[in-house]
CSV table of C-alpha atoms in Angstrom, one decimal:
chain,number,residue,atom,x,y,z
A,1,UNK,CA,15.4,-9.1,100.3
A,2,UNK,CA,11.9,-9.5,98.8
A,3,UNK,CA,11.9,-5.9,97.4
A,4,UNK,CA,15.4,-6.5,96.0
A,5,UNK,CA,14.4,-9.8,94.4
A,6,UNK,CA,11.2,-8.3,92.9
A,7,UNK,CA,13.2,-5.4,91.4
A,8,UNK,CA,15.8,-7.8,90.1
A,9,UNK,CA,13.1,-9.8,88.3
A,10,UNK,CA,10.9,-6.9,87.1
A,11,UNK,CA,13.7,-4.6,85.8
A,12,UNK,CA,14.4,-6.7,82.6
A,13,UNK,CA,10.7,-7.2,82.1
A,14,UNK,CA,10.2,-3.4,82.3
A,15,UNK,CA,13.0,-3.0,79.7
A,16,UNK,CA,11.3,-5.5,77.4
A,17,UNK,CA,7.9,-3.8,77.9
A,18,UNK,CA,9.4,-0.4,77.2
A,19,UNK,CA,11.2,-1.7,74.1
A,20,UNK,CA,8.0,-3.2,72.9
A,21,UNK,CA,6.2,0.1,73.2
A,22,UNK,CA,9.0,1.8,71.2
A,23,UNK,CA,8.8,-1.0,68.6
A,24,UNK,CA,5.1,-0.6,68.3
A,25,UNK,CA,5.6,3.2,67.9
A,26,UNK,CA,7.8,2.6,64.9
A,27,UNK,CA,11.3,2.8,66.4
A,28,UNK,CA,12.6,-0.5,65.2
A,29,UNK,CA,16.2,-0.1,66.5
A,30,UNK,CA,15.6,-1.8,69.8
A,31,UNK,CA,17.9,-4.2,71.8
A,32,UNK,CA,17.2,-5.5,75.4
A,33,UNK,CA,20.1,-6.1,77.7
A,34,UNK,CA,20.9,-9.7,78.9
A,35,UNK,CA,19.5,-11.1,82.1
A,36,UNK,CA,20.8,-13.9,84.5
A,37,UNK,CA,17.3,-15.3,84.7
A,38,UNK,CA,17.0,-18.1,82.1
A,39,UNK,CA,13.4,-17.5,81.2
A,40,UNK,CA,13.8,-13.8,80.8
A,41,UNK,CA,17.0,-14.3,78.9
A,42,UNK,CA,15.1,-16.6,76.5
A,43,UNK,CA,12.4,-13.9,76.1
A,44,UNK,CA,15.0,-11.2,75.6
A,45,UNK,CA,16.7,-13.2,72.8
A,46,UNK,CA,13.4,-13.8,71.1
A,47,UNK,CA,12.5,-10.1,71.3
A,48,UNK,CA,15.9,-9.0,70.0
A,49,UNK,CA,15.7,-11.4,67.1
A,50,UNK,CA,12.2,-10.2,66.3
A,51,UNK,CA,13.2,-6.6,66.4
A,52,UNK,CA,16.2,-7.2,64.1
A,53,UNK,CA,14.0,-9.1,61.6
A,54,UNK,CA,11.4,-6.4,61.6
A,55,UNK,CA,14.1,-3.8,61.1
A,56,UNK,CA,15.7,-5.8,58.2
A,57,UNK,CA,12.2,-6.4,56.7
A,58,UNK,CA,11.4,-2.7,56.9
A,59,UNK,CA,14.7,-1.7,55.3
A,60,UNK,CA,14.1,-4.3,52.5
A,61,UNK,CA,10.6,-3.0,52.1
A,62,UNK,CA,11.8,0.6,51.8
A,63,UNK,CA,14.3,-0.5,49.1
A,64,UNK,CA,11.6,-2.3,47.2
A,65,UNK,CA,9.2,0.7,47.5
A,66,UNK,CA,11.9,2.9,46.1
A,67,UNK,CA,12.6,0.5,43.3
A,68,UNK,CA,8.9,0.1,42.5
A,69,UNK,CA,8.4,3.9,42.6
A,70,UNK,CA,11.2,4.4,40.2
A,71,UNK,CA,9.8,1.7,37.9
A,72,UNK,CA,6.4,3.2,38.1
A,73,UNK,CA,7.7,6.6,37.2
A,74,UNK,CA,9.5,5.2,34.2
A,75,UNK,CA,6.4,3.2,33.2
A,76,UNK,CA,4.3,6.4,33.6
A,77,UNK,CA,6.6,8.3,31.3
A,78,UNK,CA,6.5,5.5,28.7
A,79,UNK,CA,2.7,5.4,28.9
A,80,UNK,CA,2.5,9.1,28.4
A,81,UNK,CA,4.8,8.9,25.4
A,82,UNK,CA,2.8,6.0,24.0
A,83,UNK,CA,-0.5,7.9,24.5
A,84,UNK,CA,1.0,10.8,22.5
A,85,UNK,CA,1.9,8.4,19.7
A,86,UNK,CA,-1.5,6.8,19.8
A,87,UNK,CA,-3.2,10.2,19.6
A,88,UNK,CA,-1.1,11.2,16.7
A,89,UNK,CA,-1.8,7.8,15.0
A,90,UNK,CA,-5.5,8.1,15.7
A,91,UNK,CA,-5.6,11.6,14.2
A,92,UNK,CA,-3.7,10.2,11.1
A,93,UNK,CA,-6.1,7.2,10.7
A,94,UNK,CA,-9.1,9.4,11.3
A,95,UNK,CA,-7.9,11.7,8.5
A,96,UNK,CA,-7.4,8.7,6.2
A,97,UNK,CA,-10.8,7.3,7.1
A,98,UNK,CA,-12.4,10.7,6.4
A,99,UNK,CA,-10.7,10.8,3.0
A,100,UNK,CA,-11.9,7.3,2.2
A,101,UNK,CA,-15.4,8.2,3.4
A,102,UNK,CA,-15.5,11.2,1.1
A,103,UNK,CA,-14.2,9.0,-1.7
A,104,UNK,CA,-17.1,6.6,-1.2
A,105,UNK,CA,-19.6,9.4,-1.3
A,106,UNK,CA,-18.0,10.9,-4.4
A,107,UNK,CA,-18.4,7.7,-6.4
A,108,UNK,CA,-22.1,7.3,-5.6
A,109,UNK,CA,-24.4,8.2,-8.4
A,110,UNK,CA,-25.5,11.8,-8.3
A,111,UNK,CA,-29.2,12.9,-8.5
A,112,UNK,CA,-28.6,14.5,-11.9
A,113,UNK,CA,-27.3,11.2,-13.3
A,114,UNK,CA,-30.3,9.3,-12.0
A,115,UNK,CA,-32.7,12.0,-13.3
A,116,UNK,CA,-31.1,11.7,-16.8
A,117,UNK,CA,-32.3,8.1,-17.1
A,118,UNK,CA,-35.5,8.7,-19.0
A,119,UNK,CA,-37.3,5.4,-18.5
A,120,UNK,CA,-36.8,5.0,-14.8
A,121,UNK,CA,-37.5,7.0,-11.6
A,122,UNK,CA,-34.6,6.1,-9.2
A,123,UNK,CA,-33.7,7.1,-5.7
A,124,UNK,CA,-30.8,5.7,-3.5
A,125,UNK,CA,-29.7,6.0,0.1
A,126,UNK,CA,-26.6,4.8,2.0
A,127,UNK,CA,-25.6,5.4,5.6
A,128,UNK,CA,-22.6,3.7,7.1
A,129,UNK,CA,-22.7,2.4,10.7
A,130,UNK,CA,-19.2,3.7,11.3
A,131,UNK,CA,-16.9,6.1,9.7
A,132,UNK,CA,-16.3,3.9,6.7
A,133,UNK,CA,-19.0,1.4,5.6
A,134,UNK,CA,-18.9,-1.8,3.5
A,135,UNK,CA,-22.2,-1.2,1.6
A,136,UNK,CA,-22.1,-0.3,-2.1
A,137,UNK,CA,-24.6,0.6,-4.8
A,138,UNK,CA,-24.3,2.2,-8.2
A,139,UNK,CA,-26.5,3.0,-11.2
A,140,UNK,CA,-24.8,3.3,-14.6
A,141,UNK,CA,-26.4,3.9,-18.0
A,142,UNK,CA,-24.7,3.4,-21.4
A,143,UNK,CA,-26.3,3.1,-24.8
A,144,UNK,CA,-29.8,2.6,-23.3
A,145,UNK,CA,-28.7,-0.2,-20.9
A,146,UNK,CA,-29.0,0.6,-17.2
A,147,UNK,CA,-26.7,-1.4,-14.9
A,148,UNK,CA,-27.8,-1.4,-11.3
A,149,UNK,CA,-25.6,-3.0,-8.5
A,150,UNK,CA,-25.9,-3.3,-4.8
A,151,UNK,CA,-23.5,-5.1,-2.5
A,152,UNK,CA,-22.5,-5.7,1.0
A,153,UNK,CA,-18.8,-6.3,2.1
A,154,UNK,CA,-18.3,-8.3,5.2
A,155,UNK,CA,-17.8,-6.0,8.2
A,156,UNK,CA,-17.0,-2.3,7.9
A,157,UNK,CA,-13.9,-0.2,8.3
A,158,UNK,CA,-10.9,0.6,6.1
A,159,UNK,CA,-10.6,-2.8,4.3
A,160,UNK,CA,-14.3,-2.9,3.6
A,161,UNK,CA,-14.3,0.6,2.2
A,162,UNK,CA,-11.4,-0.1,0.0
A,163,UNK,CA,-13.0,-3.2,-1.4
A,164,UNK,CA,-16.2,-1.2,-2.1
A,165,UNK,CA,-14.2,1.3,-4.1
A,166,UNK,CA,-12.5,-1.5,-6.0
A,167,UNK,CA,-15.9,-3.0,-6.8
A,168,UNK,CA,-17.2,0.2,-8.2
A,169,UNK,CA,-14.2,0.7,-10.4
A,170,UNK,CA,-14.5,-2.8,-11.8
A,171,UNK,CA,-18.2,-2.6,-12.4
A,172,UNK,CA,-17.8,0.8,-14.2
A,173,UNK,CA,-15.1,-0.8,-16.4
A,174,UNK,CA,-17.2,-3.8,-17.3
A,175,UNK,CA,-20.2,-1.6,-18.0
A,176,UNK,CA,-18.2,0.7,-20.3
A,177,UNK,CA,-17.0,-2.4,-22.1
A,178,UNK,CA,-20.8,-3.2,-22.6
A,179,UNK,CA,-20.5,-6.6,-21.1
A,180,UNK,CA,-24.2,-7.7,-20.9
A,181,UNK,CA,-23.8,-11.4,-20.2
A,182,UNK,CA,-24.4,-11.7,-16.4
A,183,UNK,CA,-22.2,-14.9,-16.1
A,184,UNK,CA,-19.2,-13.3,-17.7
A,185,UNK,CA,-19.8,-10.0,-15.9
A,186,UNK,CA,-19.9,-11.5,-12.4
A,187,UNK,CA,-17.1,-14.0,-13.1
A,188,UNK,CA,-14.8,-11.3,-14.3
A,189,UNK,CA,-15.8,-9.0,-11.4
A,190,UNK,CA,-15.2,-11.8,-9.0
A,191,UNK,CA,-11.7,-12.7,-10.3
A,192,UNK,CA,-10.8,-9.0,-10.0
A,193,UNK,CA,-12.0,-8.8,-6.4
A,194,UNK,CA,-10.5,-12.2,-5.5
A,195,UNK,CA,-7.0,-11.4,-6.7
A,196,UNK,CA,-7.0,-8.0,-4.9
A,197,UNK,CA,-8.2,-9.6,-1.7
A,198,UNK,CA,-5.4,-12.2,-1.9
A,199,UNK,CA,-2.9,-9.4,-2.5
A,200,UNK,CA,-4.3,-7.5,0.6
A,201,UNK,CA,-4.0,-10.7,2.6
A,202,UNK,CA,-7.6,-10.1,3.7
A,203,UNK,CA,-10.5,-12.4,4.5
A,204,UNK,CA,-13.1,-10.0,3.2
A,205,UNK,CA,-15.8,-11.0,0.7
A,206,UNK,CA,-19.1,-9.5,-0.5
A,207,UNK,CA,-22.5,-10.3,-1.7
A,208,UNK,CA,-23.8,-8.5,-4.8
A,209,UNK,CA,-26.9,-8.2,-6.9
A,210,UNK,CA,-26.5,-7.2,-10.5
A,211,UNK,CA,-29.5,-5.9,-12.5
A,212,UNK,CA,-29.5,-5.0,-16.2
A,213,UNK,CA,-32.5,-3.0,-17.5
A,214,UNK,CA,-33.3,-2.5,-21.2
A,215,UNK,CA,-36.5,-2.5,-23.3
A,216,UNK,CA,-38.9,-2.9,-20.3
A,217,UNK,CA,-37.0,-6.0,-19.1
A,218,UNK,CA,-34.7,-6.4,-16.1
A,219,UNK,CA,-32.2,-9.2,-15.7
A,220,UNK,CA,-31.5,-10.1,-12.1
A,221,UNK,CA,-28.4,-12.1,-11.0
A,222,UNK,CA,-25.9,-12.5,-8.2
A,223,UNK,CA,-26.2,-13.6,-4.6
A,224,UNK,CA,-27.5,-11.0,-2.2
A,225,UNK,CA,-30.6,-10.2,-0.1
A,226,UNK,CA,-34.0,-10.8,-1.8
A,227,UNK,CA,-34.8,-8.6,-4.7
A,228,UNK,CA,-38.3,-7.0,-4.4
A,229,UNK,CA,-40.2,-6.7,-7.6
A,230,UNK,CA,-43.1,-4.3,-7.0
A,231,UNK,CA,-46.1,-4.1,-9.3
A,232,UNK,CA,-48.1,-1.0,-10.0
A,233,UNK,CA,-50.7,-1.7,-7.4
A,234,UNK,CA,-48.2,-2.3,-4.7
A,235,UNK,CA,-48.1,-6.1,-5.0
A,236,UNK,CA,-44.6,-7.5,-4.2
A,237,UNK,CA,-42.8,-10.5,-5.6
A,238,UNK,CA,-39.8,-11.6,-3.5
A,239,UNK,CA,-37.0,-13.1,-5.6
A,240,UNK,CA,-34.7,-15.3,-3.7
A,241,UNK,CA,-31.1,-14.6,-4.8
A,242,UNK,CA,-29.4,-17.6,-3.1
A,243,UNK,CA,-29.2,-19.7,-6.3
A,244,UNK,CA,-28.4,-16.8,-8.7
A,245,UNK,CA,-24.7,-16.3,-7.8
A,246,UNK,CA,-21.9,-16.7,-5.2
A,247,UNK,CA,-20.2,-14.2,-2.8
A,248,UNK,CA,-17.3,-12.4,-4.5
A,249,UNK,CA,-13.8,-12.9,-3.3
A,250,UNK,CA,-14.2,-16.4,-1.8
A,251,UNK,CA,-13.2,-18.5,-4.9
A,252,UNK,CA,-11.4,-17.6,-8.1
A,253,UNK,CA,-14.0,-19.1,-10.4
A,254,UNK,CA,-17.7,-18.7,-9.7
A,255,UNK,CA,-19.1,-19.1,-13.3
A,256,UNK,CA,-20.8,-22.4,-12.5
A,257,UNK,CA,-22.8,-20.8,-9.7
A,258,UNK,CA,-24.1,-17.7,-11.6
A,259,UNK,CA,-27.6,-17.7,-13.1
A,260,UNK,CA,-30.2,-15.0,-13.7
A,261,UNK,CA,-33.9,-14.4,-14.0
A,262,UNK,CA,-35.7,-12.1,-16.4
A,263,UNK,CA,-38.6,-9.9,-15.3
A,264,UNK,CA,-40.9,-7.7,-17.4
A,265,UNK,CA,-41.7,-4.3,-16.0
A,266,UNK,CA,-44.8,-2.5,-17.0
A,267,UNK,CA,-45.3,1.3,-16.4
A,268,UNK,CA,-45.6,1.8,-12.6
A,269,UNK,CA,-43.7,-1.4,-11.8
A,270,UNK,CA,-40.4,-1.3,-10.2
A,271,UNK,CA,-37.6,-2.9,-8.1
A,272,UNK,CA,-36.4,-2.3,-4.5
A,273,UNK,CA,-32.9,-3.4,-3.5
A,274,UNK,CA,-31.5,-3.2,0.1
A,275,UNK,CA,-28.7,-4.5,2.3
A,276,UNK,CA,-29.2,-6.6,5.4
A,277,UNK,CA,-28.7,-3.5,7.6
A,278,UNK,CA,-32.5,-2.8,7.1
A,279,UNK,CA,-34.2,-6.1,7.9
A,280,UNK,CA,-31.7,-6.9,10.6
A,281,UNK,CA,-31.9,-3.5,12.3
A,282,UNK,CA,-33.1,-3.9,16.0
A,283,UNK,CA,-34.9,-1.7,18.4
A,284,UNK,CA,-34.3,-1.4,22.2
A,285,UNK,CA,-36.4,-4.5,22.7
A,286,UNK,CA,-33.9,-6.5,20.5
A,287,UNK,CA,-36.7,-7.0,17.9
A,288,UNK,CA,-35.7,-7.1,14.2
A,289,UNK,CA,-37.3,-4.7,11.7
A,290,UNK,CA,-37.8,-7.6,9.3
A,291,UNK,CA,-38.4,-8.1,5.6
A,292,UNK,CA,-42.2,-8.2,6.2
A,293,UNK,CA,-42.4,-4.7,7.6
A,294,UNK,CA,-40.1,-3.4,4.8
A,295,UNK,CA,-42.5,-4.9,2.2
A,296,UNK,CA,-45.5,-3.4,3.9
A,297,UNK,CA,-44.1,0.1,4.0
A,298,UNK,CA,-43.0,-0.1,0.4
A,299,UNK,CA,-46.4,-1.4,-0.7
A,300,UNK,CA,-48.3,1.3,1.1
A,301,UNK,CA,-46.2,4.0,-0.4
A,302,UNK,CA,-45.7,2.6,-3.9
A,303,UNK,CA,-48.1,5.2,-5.5
A,304,UNK,CA,-45.5,7.9,-4.6
A,305,UNK,CA,-42.3,8.8,-6.4
A,306,UNK,CA,-39.1,6.8,-5.9
A,307,UNK,CA,-37.7,9.5,-3.7
A,308,UNK,CA,-40.8,9.7,-1.5
A,309,UNK,CA,-40.9,5.9,-1.2
A,310,UNK,CA,-37.2,6.0,-0.1
A,311,UNK,CA,-37.9,8.7,2.4
A,312,UNK,CA,-41.0,7.0,3.9
A,313,UNK,CA,-39.1,3.7,4.2
A,314,UNK,CA,-36.1,5.3,6.0
A,315,UNK,CA,-38.4,7.3,8.2
A,316,UNK,CA,-40.2,4.2,9.3
A,317,UNK,CA,-36.9,2.4,9.9
A,318,UNK,CA,-35.6,5.3,12.1
A,319,UNK,CA,-38.9,5.3,14.0
A,320,UNK,CA,-38.6,1.6,14.7
A,321,UNK,CA,-34.9,1.8,15.7
A,322,UNK,CA,-35.5,4.7,18.1
A,323,UNK,CA,-32.5,5.3,20.4
A,324,UNK,CA,-31.0,1.9,19.7
A,325,UNK,CA,-27.4,2.0,18.3
A,326,UNK,CA,-27.1,1.2,14.6
A,327,UNK,CA,-24.7,-1.8,14.2
A,328,UNK,CA,-24.7,-2.2,10.4
A,329,UNK,CA,-24.7,-0.1,7.2
A,330,UNK,CA,-28.0,0.9,5.8
A,331,UNK,CA,-28.5,1.0,2.0
A,332,UNK,CA,-31.7,1.3,0.0
A,333,UNK,CA,-32.3,1.6,-3.8
A,334,UNK,CA,-35.7,2.2,-5.3
A,335,UNK,CA,-36.5,2.3,-9.0
A,336,UNK,CA,-39.8,2.6,-10.8
A,337,UNK,CA,-40.6,2.4,-14.5
A,338,UNK,CA,-42.1,5.7,-15.4
A,339,UNK,CA,-45.7,5.9,-16.7
């Protein structure tokens, strides 16, 4: 009787234990037979409910995995298609930027043009930080009047490059019209740039320095970085441009803010113009190149030709920057009155 009773009690427990092993092994289709013992029957019911819930959850999970796998495959195809489009668009934009970069280089004054200006020794340098820069400089000579411009458009990229080309065309037009009054010159130039910026729906603007040289005198106007007037012995006079103009493209009328200073140039004297990419260049220690170092290099090399002064300055700047990435366009313009 004891053996029979023990077998009667342990048989359903063995069934539950065996079903649990199958369940743990991954076979979720388990069902334990009923028992006349109340406690075991309660345990059986709980086990069967748990097994059914696990089976239902697993089936639901399989369906969700299939759905997610299908969605992922569709998304992967869409991403691949988008990547192809982006590659094609990048190639197109790169081609357009290359064309604009070539255009920028084409409109810069050529060495032969600079050499043809009899009274001045001039050398220029411009290097964009990216494919298309926002720096601008030009040297134009008509009827003995030399017009020198240097400017810096906010940011760099396609819009900045386009604005730089617009500025060059407008300056060339005003210079060919022999507009010598700096107030009218800059006011007309500003209105041209302002209206084009409004048409472009852009927030770009630019600082610019305008110099007119004739009969050993140079008129300096516009708002830009400091203009460096260098005397024959290397002494440097720093002219603050803050009160000589206003950024182009911000306001339609800037005539009230435009002024100018007049400087006499003796043989051996000259002017150096630059954009903020030079004094604000940093090395790996986050130290700025600075206007003081720029002045020192120019002063030490002022006995050389304009070309050699430019080369010495750029070489010193590159040595200072080292391996640090260049974050802004670099433009330098050196002019000396010939002996």
